[in-house]
GROMACS .gro file of C-alpha atoms in nm:
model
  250
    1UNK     CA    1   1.379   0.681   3.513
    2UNK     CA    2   1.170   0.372   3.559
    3UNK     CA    3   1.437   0.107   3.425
    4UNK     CA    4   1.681   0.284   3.674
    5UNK     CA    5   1.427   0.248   3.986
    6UNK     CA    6   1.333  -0.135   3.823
    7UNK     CA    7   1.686  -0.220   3.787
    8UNK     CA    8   1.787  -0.089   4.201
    9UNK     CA    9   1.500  -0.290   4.303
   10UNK     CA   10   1.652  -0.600   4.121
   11UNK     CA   11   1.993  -0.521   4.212
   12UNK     CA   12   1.961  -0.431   4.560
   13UNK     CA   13   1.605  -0.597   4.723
   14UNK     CA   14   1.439  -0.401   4.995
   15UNK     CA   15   1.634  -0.103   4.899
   16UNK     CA   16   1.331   0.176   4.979
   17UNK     CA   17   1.378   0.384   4.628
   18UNK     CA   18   1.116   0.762   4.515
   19UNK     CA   19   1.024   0.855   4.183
   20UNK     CA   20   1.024   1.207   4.118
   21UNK     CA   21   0.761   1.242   3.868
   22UNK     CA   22   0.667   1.574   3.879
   23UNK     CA   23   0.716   1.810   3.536
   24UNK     CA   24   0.744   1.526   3.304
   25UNK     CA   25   0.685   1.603   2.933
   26UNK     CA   26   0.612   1.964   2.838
   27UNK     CA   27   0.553   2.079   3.178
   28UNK     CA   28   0.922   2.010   3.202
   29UNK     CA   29   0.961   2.332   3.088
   30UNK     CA   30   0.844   2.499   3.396
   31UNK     CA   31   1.047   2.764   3.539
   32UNK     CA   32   1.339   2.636   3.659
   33UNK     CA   33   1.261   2.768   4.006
   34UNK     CA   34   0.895   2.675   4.046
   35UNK     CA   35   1.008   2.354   3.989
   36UNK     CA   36   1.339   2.306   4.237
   37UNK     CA   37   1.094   2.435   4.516
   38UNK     CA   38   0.844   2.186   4.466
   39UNK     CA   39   1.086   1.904   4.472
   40UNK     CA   40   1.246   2.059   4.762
   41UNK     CA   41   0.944   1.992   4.944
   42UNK     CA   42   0.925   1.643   4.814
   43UNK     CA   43   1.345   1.577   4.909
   44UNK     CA   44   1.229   1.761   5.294
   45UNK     CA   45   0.996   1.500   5.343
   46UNK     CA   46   1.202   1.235   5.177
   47UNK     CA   47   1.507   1.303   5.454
   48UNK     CA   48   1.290   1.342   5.753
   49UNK     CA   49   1.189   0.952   5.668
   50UNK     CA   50   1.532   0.869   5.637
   51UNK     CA   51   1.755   1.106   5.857
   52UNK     CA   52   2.067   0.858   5.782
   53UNK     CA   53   2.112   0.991   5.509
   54UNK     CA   54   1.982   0.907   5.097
   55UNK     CA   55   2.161   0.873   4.738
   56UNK     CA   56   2.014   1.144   4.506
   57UNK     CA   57   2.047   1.095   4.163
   58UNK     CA   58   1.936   1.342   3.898
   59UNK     CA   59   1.925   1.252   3.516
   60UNK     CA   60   1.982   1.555   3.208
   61UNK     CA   61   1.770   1.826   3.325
   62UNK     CA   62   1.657   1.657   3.633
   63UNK     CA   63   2.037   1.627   3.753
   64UNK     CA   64   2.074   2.021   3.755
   65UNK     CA   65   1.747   2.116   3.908
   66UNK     CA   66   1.825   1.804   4.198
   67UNK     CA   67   2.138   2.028   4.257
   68UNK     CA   68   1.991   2.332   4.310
   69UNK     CA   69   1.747   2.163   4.534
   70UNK     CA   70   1.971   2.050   4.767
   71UNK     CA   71   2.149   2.341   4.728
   72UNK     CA   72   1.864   2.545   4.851
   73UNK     CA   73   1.790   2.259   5.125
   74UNK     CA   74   2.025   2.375   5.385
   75UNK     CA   75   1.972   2.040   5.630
   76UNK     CA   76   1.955   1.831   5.415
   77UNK     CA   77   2.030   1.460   5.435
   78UNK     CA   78   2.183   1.381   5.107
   79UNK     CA   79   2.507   1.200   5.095
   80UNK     CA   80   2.575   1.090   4.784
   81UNK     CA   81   2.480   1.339   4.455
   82UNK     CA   82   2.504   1.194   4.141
   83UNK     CA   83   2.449   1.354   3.843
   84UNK     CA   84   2.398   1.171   3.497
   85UNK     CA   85   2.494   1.377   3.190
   86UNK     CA   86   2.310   1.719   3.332
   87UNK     CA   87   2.425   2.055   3.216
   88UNK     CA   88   2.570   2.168   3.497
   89UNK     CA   89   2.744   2.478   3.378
   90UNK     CA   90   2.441   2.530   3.059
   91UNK     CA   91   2.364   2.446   2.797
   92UNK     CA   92   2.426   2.565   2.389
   93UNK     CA   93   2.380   2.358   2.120
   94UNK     CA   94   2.126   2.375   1.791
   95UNK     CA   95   2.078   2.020   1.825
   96UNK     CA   96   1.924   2.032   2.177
   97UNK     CA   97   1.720   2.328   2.086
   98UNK     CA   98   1.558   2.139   1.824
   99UNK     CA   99   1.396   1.890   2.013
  100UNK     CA  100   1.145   2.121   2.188
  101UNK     CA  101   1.237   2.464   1.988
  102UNK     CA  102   1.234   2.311   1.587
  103UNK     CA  103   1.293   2.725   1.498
  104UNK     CA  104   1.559   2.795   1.686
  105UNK     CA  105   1.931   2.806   1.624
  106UNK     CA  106   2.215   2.866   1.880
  107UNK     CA  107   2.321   3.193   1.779
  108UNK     CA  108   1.987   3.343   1.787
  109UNK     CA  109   1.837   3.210   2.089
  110UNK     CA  110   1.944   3.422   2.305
  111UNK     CA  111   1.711   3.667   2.156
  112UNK     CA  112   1.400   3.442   2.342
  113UNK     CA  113   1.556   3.318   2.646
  114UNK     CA  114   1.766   3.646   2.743
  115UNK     CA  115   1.393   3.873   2.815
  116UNK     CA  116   1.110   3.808   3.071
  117UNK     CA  117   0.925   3.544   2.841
  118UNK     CA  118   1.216   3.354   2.784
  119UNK     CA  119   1.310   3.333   3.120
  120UNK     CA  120   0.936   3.174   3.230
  121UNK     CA  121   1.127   2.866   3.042
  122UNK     CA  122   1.363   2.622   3.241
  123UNK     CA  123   1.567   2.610   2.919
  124UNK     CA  124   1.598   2.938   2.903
  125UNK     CA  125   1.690   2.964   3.277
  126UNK     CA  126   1.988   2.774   3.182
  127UNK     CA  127   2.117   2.860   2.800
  128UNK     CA  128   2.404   2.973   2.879
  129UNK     CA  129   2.514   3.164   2.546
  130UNK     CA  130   2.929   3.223   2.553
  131UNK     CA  131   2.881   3.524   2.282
  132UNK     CA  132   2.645   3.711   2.480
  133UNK     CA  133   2.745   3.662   2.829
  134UNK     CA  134   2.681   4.035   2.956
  135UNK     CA  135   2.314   3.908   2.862
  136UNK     CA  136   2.306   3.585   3.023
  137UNK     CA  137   2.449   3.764   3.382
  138UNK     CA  138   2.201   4.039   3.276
  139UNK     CA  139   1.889   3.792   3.209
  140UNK     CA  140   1.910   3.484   3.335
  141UNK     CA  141   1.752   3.449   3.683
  142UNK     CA  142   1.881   3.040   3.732
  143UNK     CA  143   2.192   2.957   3.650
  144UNK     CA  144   2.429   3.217   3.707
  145UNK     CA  145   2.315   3.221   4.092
  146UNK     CA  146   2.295   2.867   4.172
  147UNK     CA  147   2.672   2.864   4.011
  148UNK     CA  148   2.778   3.193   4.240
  149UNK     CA  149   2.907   3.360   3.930
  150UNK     CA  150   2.647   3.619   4.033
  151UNK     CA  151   2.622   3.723   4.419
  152UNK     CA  152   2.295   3.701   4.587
  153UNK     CA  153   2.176   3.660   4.986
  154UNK     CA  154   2.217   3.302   4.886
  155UNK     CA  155   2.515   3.245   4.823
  156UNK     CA  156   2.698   3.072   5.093
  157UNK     CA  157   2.426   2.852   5.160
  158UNK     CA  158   2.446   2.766   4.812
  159UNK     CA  159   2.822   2.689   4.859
  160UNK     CA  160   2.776   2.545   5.208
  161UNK     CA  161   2.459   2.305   5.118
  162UNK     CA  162   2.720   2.137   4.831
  163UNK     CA  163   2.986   2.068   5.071
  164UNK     CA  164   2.727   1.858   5.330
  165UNK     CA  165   2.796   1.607   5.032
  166UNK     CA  166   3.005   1.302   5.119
  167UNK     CA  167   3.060   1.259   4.717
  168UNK     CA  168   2.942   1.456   4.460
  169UNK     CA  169   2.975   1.193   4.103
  170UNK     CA  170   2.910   1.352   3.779
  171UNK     CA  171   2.876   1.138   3.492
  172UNK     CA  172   2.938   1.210   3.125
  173UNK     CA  173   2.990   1.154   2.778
  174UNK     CA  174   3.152   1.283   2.410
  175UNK     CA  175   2.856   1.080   2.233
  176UNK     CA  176   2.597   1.252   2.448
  177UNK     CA  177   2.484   1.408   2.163
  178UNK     CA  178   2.222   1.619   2.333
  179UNK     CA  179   2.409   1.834   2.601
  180UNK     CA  180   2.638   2.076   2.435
  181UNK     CA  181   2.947   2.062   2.544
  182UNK     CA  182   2.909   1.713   2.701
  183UNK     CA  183   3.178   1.855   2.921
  184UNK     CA  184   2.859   2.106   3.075
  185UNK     CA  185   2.810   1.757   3.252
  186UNK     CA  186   3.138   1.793   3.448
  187UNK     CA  187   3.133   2.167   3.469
  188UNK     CA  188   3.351   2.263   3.210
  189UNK     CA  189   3.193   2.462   2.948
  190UNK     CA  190   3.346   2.703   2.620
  191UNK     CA  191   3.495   3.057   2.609
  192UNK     CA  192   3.413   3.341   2.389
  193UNK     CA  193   3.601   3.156   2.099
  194UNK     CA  194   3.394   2.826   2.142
  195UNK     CA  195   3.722   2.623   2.296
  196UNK     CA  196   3.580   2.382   2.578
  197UNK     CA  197   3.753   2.509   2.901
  198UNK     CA  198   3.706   2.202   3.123
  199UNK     CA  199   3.627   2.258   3.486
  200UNK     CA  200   3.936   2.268   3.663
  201UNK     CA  201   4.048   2.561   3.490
  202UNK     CA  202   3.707   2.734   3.531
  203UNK     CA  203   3.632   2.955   3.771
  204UNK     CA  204   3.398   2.829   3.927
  205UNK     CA  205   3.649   2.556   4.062
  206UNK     CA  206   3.920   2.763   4.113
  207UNK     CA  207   3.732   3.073   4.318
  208UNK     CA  208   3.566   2.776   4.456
  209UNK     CA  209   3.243   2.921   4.464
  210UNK     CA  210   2.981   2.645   4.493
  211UNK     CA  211   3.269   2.417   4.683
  212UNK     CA  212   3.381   2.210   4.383
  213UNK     CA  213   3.767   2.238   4.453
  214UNK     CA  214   3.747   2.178   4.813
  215UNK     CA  215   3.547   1.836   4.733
  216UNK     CA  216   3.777   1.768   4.544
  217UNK     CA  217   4.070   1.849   4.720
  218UNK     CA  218   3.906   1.604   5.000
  219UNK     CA  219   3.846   1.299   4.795
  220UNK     CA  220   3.485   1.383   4.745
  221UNK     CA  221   3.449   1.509   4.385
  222UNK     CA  222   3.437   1.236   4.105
  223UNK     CA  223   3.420   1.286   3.733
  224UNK     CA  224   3.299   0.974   3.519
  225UNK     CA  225   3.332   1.002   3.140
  226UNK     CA  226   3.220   0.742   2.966
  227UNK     CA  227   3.217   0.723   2.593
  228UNK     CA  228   2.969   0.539   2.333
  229UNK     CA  229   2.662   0.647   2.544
  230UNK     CA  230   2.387   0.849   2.390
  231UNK     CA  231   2.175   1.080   2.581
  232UNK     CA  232   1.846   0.825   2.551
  233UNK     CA  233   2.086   0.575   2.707
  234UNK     CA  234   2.176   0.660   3.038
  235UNK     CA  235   1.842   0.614   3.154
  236UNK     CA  236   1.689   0.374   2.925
  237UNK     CA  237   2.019   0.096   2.834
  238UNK     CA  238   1.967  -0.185   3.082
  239UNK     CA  239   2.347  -0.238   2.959
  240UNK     CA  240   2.438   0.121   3.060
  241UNK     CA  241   2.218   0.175   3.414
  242UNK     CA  242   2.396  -0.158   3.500
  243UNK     CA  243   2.751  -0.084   3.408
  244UNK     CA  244   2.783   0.300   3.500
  245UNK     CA  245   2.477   0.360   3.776
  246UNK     CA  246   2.419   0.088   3.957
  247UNK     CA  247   2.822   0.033   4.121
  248UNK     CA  248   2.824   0.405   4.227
  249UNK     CA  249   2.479   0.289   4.448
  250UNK     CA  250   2.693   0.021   4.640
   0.00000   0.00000   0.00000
């Protein structure tokens, strides 16, 4: 995220701009959990600097942990969410897998990431398998609550935290590459058959259950697809960060 922060900086001088840099490399694959509630501490103290209000943006993983933080952040200060190509409703691809799981194939995950080790594992908190769904609701302690397709005491904070938003902007792409569906990054996500249901026939927009439809029906939900963009380029194209980030900061 450095060329993003570098590029701001050029962009937009004086323009105060954190770093999250907390759970890079392996340790990125922290429990989802442990790791939204030690960046909610760091956002806490982030928005009681700047009451007025911040920009949060959240890249791949990082985009769908920064949601949950803010879910779970019930004051919080953030105006503007963006998120750039996260998996917002999961993740299931073989290709993704392979870069940090080389033995692992889609159909067969689910055998790790739906028990008690596999859920120590962020990924795991969010594979989101369509074929064995009874064992994702079953299993997965992440996901399925931030995304109120599972009830908890949370729940309407989780709903009401997303609607303190004065835009929520997620950003996406068919050449991602690495999150499977690239749709995931706008919330729409396959059926049992492996079709791509995109969000606004989903559920989860139309029960409205983390407040997606009523940001949208008040002007305050924005989906971005942009095609030609791998995942290593969002954050690391000058070209890119200039072009798709960088206007949505103004």
């Amino acid at each position: 995220m450095l060329l993003i922060v570098d590029e701001i900086q050029r962009h937009h001088p004086g323009t105060v701009v954190y770093n999250a840099d907390r759970f890079e490399g392996w340790s990125s694959l922290e429990n989802a959990w442990h790791q939204v509630f030690e960046f909610n501490g760091d956002l806490q103290k982030i928005c009681e600097k700047h009451p007025d209000g911040v920009i949060l943006l959240g890249y791949s993983q990082g985009g769908l942990l920064a949601r949950a933080v803010l879910q779970t952040y019930p004051d919080h200060c953030v105006k503007k969410f963006i998120s750039l190509s996260s998996p917002q409703a999961g993740q299931y691809g073989t290709d993704f897998l392979h870069l940090i799981f080389p033995s692992l194939v889609a159909k067969t995950a689910y055998q790790l990431f739906y028990t008690y080790v596999g859920q120590h594992t962020s990924v795991g908190n969010y594979w989101n398998d369509p074929h064995h769904q009874d064992l994702f609701e079953q299993f997965s302690i992440f996901l399925p609550y931030i995304n109120n397709d599972l009830p908890s005491t949370n729940s309407t904070l989780f709903r009401d935290s997303m609607l303190r938003l004065e835009q929520l902007i997620l950003i996406g792409g068919p050449d991602d590459g690495v999150i499977t569906p690239w749709e995931s990054s706008h919330f729409g996500y396959y059926n049992g058959t492996d079709d791509v249901i995109p969000c606004k026939q989903r559920k989860i927009y139309l029960e409205d259950r983390i407040g997606l439809r009523t940001l949208d029906s008040d002007g305050r939900l924005k989906l971005i697809t942009v095609p030609g963009v791998r995942h290593y380029e969002w954050h690391l194209n000058t070209d890119v960060v200039d072009s798709v980030v960088l206007p949505l900061l103004d």
